[in-house]
Structure formats: C-alpha cells, structure tokens
GROMACS .gro file of C-alpha atoms in nm:
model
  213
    1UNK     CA    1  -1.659  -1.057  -0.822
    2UNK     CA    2  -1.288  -0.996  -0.937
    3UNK     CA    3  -1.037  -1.281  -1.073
    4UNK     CA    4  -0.769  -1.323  -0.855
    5UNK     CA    5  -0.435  -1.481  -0.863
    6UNK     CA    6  -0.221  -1.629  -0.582
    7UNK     CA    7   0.100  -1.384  -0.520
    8UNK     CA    8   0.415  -1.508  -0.488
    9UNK     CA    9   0.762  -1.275  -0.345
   10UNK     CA   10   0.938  -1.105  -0.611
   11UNK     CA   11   1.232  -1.037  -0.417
   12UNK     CA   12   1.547  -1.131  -0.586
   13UNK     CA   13   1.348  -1.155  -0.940
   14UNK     CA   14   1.520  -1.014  -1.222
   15UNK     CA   15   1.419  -1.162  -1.597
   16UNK     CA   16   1.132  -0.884  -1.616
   17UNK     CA   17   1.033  -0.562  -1.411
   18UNK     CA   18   0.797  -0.671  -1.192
   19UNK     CA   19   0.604  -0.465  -0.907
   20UNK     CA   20   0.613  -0.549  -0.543
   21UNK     CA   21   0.327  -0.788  -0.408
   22UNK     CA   22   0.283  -0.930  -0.031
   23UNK     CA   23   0.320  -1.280  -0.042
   24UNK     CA   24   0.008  -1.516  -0.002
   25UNK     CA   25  -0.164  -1.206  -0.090
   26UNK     CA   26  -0.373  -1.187  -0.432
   27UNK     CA   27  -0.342  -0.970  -0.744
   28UNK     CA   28  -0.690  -0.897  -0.879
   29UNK     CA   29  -0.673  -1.003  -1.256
   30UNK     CA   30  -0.794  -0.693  -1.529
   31UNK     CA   31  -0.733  -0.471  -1.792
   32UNK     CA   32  -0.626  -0.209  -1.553
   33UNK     CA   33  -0.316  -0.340  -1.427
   34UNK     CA   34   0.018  -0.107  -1.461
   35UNK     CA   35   0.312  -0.303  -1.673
   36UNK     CA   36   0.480  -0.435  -1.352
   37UNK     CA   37   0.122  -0.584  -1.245
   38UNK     CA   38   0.133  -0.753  -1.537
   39UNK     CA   39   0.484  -0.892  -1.496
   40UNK     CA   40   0.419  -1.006  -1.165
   41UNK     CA   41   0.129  -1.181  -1.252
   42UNK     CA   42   0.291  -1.367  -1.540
   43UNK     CA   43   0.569  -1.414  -1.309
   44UNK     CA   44   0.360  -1.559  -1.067
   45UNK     CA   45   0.146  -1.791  -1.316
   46UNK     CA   46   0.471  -1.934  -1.445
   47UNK     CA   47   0.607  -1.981  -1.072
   48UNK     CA   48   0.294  -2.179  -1.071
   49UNK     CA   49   0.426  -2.389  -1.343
   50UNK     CA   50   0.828  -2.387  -1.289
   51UNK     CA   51   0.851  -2.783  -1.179
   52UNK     CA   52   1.145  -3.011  -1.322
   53UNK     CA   53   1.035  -3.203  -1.576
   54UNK     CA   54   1.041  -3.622  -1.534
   55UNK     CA   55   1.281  -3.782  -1.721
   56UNK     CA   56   1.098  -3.856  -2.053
   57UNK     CA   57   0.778  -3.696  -1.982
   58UNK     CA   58   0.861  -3.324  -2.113
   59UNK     CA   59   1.176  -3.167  -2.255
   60UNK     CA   60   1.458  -3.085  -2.067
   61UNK     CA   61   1.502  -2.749  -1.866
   62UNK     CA   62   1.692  -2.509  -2.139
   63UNK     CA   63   2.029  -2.359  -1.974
   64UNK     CA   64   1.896  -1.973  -2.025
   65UNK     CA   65   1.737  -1.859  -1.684
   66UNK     CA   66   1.421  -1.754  -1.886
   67UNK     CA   67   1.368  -2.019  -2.070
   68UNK     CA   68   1.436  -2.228  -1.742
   69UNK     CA   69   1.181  -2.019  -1.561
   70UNK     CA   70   0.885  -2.025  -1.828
   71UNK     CA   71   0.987  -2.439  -1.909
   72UNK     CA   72   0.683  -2.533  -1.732
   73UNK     CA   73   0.458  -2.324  -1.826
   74UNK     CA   74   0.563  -2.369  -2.226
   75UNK     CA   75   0.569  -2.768  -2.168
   76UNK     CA   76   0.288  -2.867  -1.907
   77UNK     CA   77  -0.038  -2.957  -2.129
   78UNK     CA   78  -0.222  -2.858  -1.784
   79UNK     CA   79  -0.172  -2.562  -1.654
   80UNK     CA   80  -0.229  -2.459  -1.310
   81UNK     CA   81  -0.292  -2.071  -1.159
   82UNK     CA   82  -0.289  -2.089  -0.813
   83UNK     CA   83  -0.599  -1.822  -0.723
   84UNK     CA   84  -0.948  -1.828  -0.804
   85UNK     CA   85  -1.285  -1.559  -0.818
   86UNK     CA   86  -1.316  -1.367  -0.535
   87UNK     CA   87  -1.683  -1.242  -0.427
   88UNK     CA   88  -1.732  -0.933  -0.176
   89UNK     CA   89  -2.045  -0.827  -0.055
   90UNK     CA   90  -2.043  -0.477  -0.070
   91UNK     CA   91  -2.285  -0.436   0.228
   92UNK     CA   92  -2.143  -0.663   0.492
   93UNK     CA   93  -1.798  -0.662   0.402
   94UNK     CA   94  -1.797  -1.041   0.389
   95UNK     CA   95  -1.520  -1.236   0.132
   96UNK     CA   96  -1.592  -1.531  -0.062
   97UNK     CA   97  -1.225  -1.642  -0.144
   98UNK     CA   98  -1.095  -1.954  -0.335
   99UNK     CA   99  -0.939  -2.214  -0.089
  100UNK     CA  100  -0.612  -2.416  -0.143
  101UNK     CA  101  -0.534  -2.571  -0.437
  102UNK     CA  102  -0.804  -2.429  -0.593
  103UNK     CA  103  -0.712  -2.247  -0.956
  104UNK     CA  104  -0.824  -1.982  -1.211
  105UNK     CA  105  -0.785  -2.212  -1.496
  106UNK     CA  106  -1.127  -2.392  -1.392
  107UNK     CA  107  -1.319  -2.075  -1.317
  108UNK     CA  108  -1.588  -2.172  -1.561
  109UNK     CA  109  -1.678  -2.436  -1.349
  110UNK     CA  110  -1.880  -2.157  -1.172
  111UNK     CA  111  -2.124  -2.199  -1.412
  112UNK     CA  112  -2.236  -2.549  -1.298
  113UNK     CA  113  -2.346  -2.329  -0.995
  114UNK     CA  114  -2.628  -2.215  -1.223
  115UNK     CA  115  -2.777  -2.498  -1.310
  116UNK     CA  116  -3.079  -2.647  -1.093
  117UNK     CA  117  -2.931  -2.769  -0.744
  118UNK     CA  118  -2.574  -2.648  -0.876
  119UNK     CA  119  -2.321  -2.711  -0.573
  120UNK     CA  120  -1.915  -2.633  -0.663
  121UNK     CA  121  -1.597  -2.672  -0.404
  122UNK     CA  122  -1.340  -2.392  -0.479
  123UNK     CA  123  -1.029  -2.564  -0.288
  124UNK     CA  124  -0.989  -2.628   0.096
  125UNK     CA  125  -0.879  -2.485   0.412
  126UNK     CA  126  -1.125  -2.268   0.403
  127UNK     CA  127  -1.334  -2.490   0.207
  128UNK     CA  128  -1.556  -2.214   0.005
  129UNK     CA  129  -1.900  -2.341  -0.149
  130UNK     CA  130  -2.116  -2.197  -0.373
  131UNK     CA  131  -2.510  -2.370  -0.421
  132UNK     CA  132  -2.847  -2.249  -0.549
  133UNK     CA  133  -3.139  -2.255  -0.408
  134UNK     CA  134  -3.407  -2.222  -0.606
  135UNK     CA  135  -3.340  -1.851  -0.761
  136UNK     CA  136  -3.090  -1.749  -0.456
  137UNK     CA  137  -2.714  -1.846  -0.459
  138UNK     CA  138  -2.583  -1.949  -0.157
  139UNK     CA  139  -2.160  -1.868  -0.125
  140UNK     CA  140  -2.060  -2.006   0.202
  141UNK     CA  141  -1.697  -1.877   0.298
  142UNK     CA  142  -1.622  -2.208   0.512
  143UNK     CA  143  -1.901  -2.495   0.461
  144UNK     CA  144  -1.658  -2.689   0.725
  145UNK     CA  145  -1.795  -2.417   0.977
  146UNK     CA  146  -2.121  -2.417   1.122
  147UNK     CA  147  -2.102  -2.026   1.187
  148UNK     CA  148  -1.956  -1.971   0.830
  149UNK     CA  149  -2.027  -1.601   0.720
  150UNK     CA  150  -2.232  -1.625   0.367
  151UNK     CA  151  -2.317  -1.425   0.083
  152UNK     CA  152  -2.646  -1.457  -0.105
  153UNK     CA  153  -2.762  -1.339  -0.403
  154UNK     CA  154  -2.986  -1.420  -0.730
  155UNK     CA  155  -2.937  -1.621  -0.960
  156UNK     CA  156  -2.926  -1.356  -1.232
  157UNK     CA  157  -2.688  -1.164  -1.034
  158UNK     CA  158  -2.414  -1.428  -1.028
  159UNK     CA  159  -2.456  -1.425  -1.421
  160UNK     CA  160  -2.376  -1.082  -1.444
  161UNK     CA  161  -2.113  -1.110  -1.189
  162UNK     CA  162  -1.957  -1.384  -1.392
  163UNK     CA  163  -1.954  -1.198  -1.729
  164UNK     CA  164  -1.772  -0.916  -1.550
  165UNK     CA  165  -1.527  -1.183  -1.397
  166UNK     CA  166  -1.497  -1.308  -1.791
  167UNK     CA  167  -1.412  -0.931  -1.919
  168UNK     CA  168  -1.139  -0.865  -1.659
  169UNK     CA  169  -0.975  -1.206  -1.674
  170UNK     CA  170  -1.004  -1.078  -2.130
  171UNK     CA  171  -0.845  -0.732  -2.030
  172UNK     CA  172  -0.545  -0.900  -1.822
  173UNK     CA  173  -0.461  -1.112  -2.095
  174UNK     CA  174  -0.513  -0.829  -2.351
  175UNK     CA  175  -0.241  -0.657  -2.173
  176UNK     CA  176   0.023  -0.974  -2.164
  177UNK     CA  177  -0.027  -0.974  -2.506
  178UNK     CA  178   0.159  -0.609  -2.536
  179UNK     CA  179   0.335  -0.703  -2.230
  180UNK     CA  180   0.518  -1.011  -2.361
  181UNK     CA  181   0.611  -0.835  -2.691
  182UNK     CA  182   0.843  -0.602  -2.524
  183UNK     CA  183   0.953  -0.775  -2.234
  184UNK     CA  184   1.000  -1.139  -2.347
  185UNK     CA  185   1.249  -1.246  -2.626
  186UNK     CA  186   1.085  -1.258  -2.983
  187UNK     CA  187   1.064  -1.639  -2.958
  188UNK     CA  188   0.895  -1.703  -2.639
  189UNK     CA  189   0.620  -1.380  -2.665
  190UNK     CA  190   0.402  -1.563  -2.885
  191UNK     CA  191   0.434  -1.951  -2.719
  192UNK     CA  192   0.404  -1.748  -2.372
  193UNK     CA  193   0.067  -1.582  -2.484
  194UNK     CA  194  -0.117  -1.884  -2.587
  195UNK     CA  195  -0.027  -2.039  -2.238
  196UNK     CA  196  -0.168  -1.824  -2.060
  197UNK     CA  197  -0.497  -1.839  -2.264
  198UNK     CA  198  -0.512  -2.169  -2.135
  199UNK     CA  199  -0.400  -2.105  -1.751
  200UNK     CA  200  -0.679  -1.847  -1.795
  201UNK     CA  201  -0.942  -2.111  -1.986
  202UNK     CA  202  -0.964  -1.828  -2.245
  203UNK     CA  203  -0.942  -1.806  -2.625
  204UNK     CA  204  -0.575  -1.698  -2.729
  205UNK     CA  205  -0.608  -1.293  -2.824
  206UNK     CA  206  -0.525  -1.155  -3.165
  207UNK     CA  207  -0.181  -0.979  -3.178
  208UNK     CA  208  -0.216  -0.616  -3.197
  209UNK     CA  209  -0.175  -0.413  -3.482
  210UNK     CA  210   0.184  -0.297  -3.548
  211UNK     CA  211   0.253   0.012  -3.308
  212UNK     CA  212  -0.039  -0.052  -3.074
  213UNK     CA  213   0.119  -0.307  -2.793
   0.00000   0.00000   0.00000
C-alpha cells in the first residue's frame, strides 16, 4: 500500500526546481523522495488548489506569481489532493488504484473499511471498492465490472498496510517541512506547511532544529 498523488506536467514550471513526472501518472508519497520529488509534489498539491477565488468568498489572487500559484492552497479551508492509496498485490500483479475525483486528504476514511460490514468508494471511472467480509477484505479494482480483478486480504493485514501508508504520507511531509524552508520565501514556508498537513489529514510537523532542514 503506498500514498499516491495525481501528477500533473511540469513543463514550463519555474517558481521551484521540480523533477520531471508523466502526466496522469502518480508520485508515490514518502520520506524517500529526492528534493525535486518533493517540489513536484507540492507543486502538484497546490495545482490541485490554484482556482480563482469568488468575489467575496476568499482574498484576492496576490500579483507575485508564487503567491498567485499557492493562493488556493493558503485560502481554501478544504483542501483537495487529487490521488489516493494505491494497493498491489505482490503475487498477481493486480492494482487497486483510487478513481476520479477521489483524494488523499480523506485517506482515513479507509478505516471505516475495518469496521464490521465496512464498504468505502475511492472515486469513479474505475470505481475502486474496498469491503470486509467477515475477517477477509475484499478490494475490487472496478465494482462496475463483473470480471473486475480483486485483491483480498485479512483484516489485520490492511491495518498494518494502513500504518505503513500513515508513516510514508509522515515522511513526505517531514521532508516539505525542510523543503519549504529553502525553497519558499520566509513568509509562505510556514503557512505552506500547515496546508499541507491538512491536504494530507495529518498533524502539522515540528520545525526542525536550526541546521537540520
């Protein structure tokens, strides 16, 4: 199970280094990533987020191009990650991936899969769905398919497999944290941070001691 986040083309971007990504692909989320991983994914969590505001409804767009770029994701009080938790079974190769629409910033809703006839929707087109049954869970890569490929597995492995999701997504973020503070202005590192503990549904990190970022 690995945390993964919608890519979006870099081409042409040039507030941050950023490494090169096939579009529609997906960036698994950890605390591996180089620098440039990390500036594409922030880069593409923000692209998530970069929608004029309504007249009244959030600030205006500053004039800057970065703080025009990271507007939305400093103003929206929802935030939205286009991506999801990928699931690969190791032995038949099959790929549980999130569908359309569907975002990392409710990942925890996972957990209602645990609970006794637990049945979640991870987006659409495929339409991915994850049930238990009893002690088994049942991940169906398209439950609009009758000949969907599936994944099963127990109950106590998908617990495991979710703690692991919970330590990558805390590693990725660990990293923005260093990332932001020499790549973003001094102002926006710290507002920039705590958004994406909430794209991310996670608790906003400590800054690092002085000389460790």
């Amino acid at each position: 199970m690995q945390p993964v986040l919608e890519a979006h083309t870099t081409g042409g971007f040039a507030l941050w280094p950023v490494a090169e990504v096939e579009s529609f692909g997906y960036i698994p989320l950890s605390g591996e990533l180089t620098s440039r991983e990390v500036g594409t994914a922030v880069m593409c969590i923000a692209a998530c987020n970069d929608i004029d505001p309504e007249d009244g409804v959030r600030p205006p767009r500053p004039a800057d191009p970065l703080g025009s770029f990271l507007h939305g994701l400093l103003t929206f009080d929802t935030l939205f990650a286009a991506g999801g938790l990928r699931v690969t079974d190791s032995a038949t190769g099959v790929a549980f991936m999130p569908g359309c629409c569907n975002g990392l910033e409710d990942w925890r809703e996972w957990h209602h899969v645990l609970e006794d006839n637990g049945q979640v929707w991870f987006g659409h087109d495929p339409d991915p769905r994850a049930e238990r049954c009893g002690d088994t869970v049942r991940l169906t890569v398209d439950a609009e398919q009758s000949a969907s490929p599936v994944i099963e597995l127990p109950v106590t492995d998908l617990r495991n497999l979710l703690a692991g999701a919970e330590h990558d997504l805390a590693g990725f973020l660990a990293l923005a944290v260093g990332w932001a503070e020499r790549n973003l202005a001094n102002h926006s590192a710290v507002p920039v941070i705590g958004a994406l503990a909430r794209a991310l549904d996670l608790p906003t990190p400590a800054k690092p001691p002085a000389g460790n970022s």
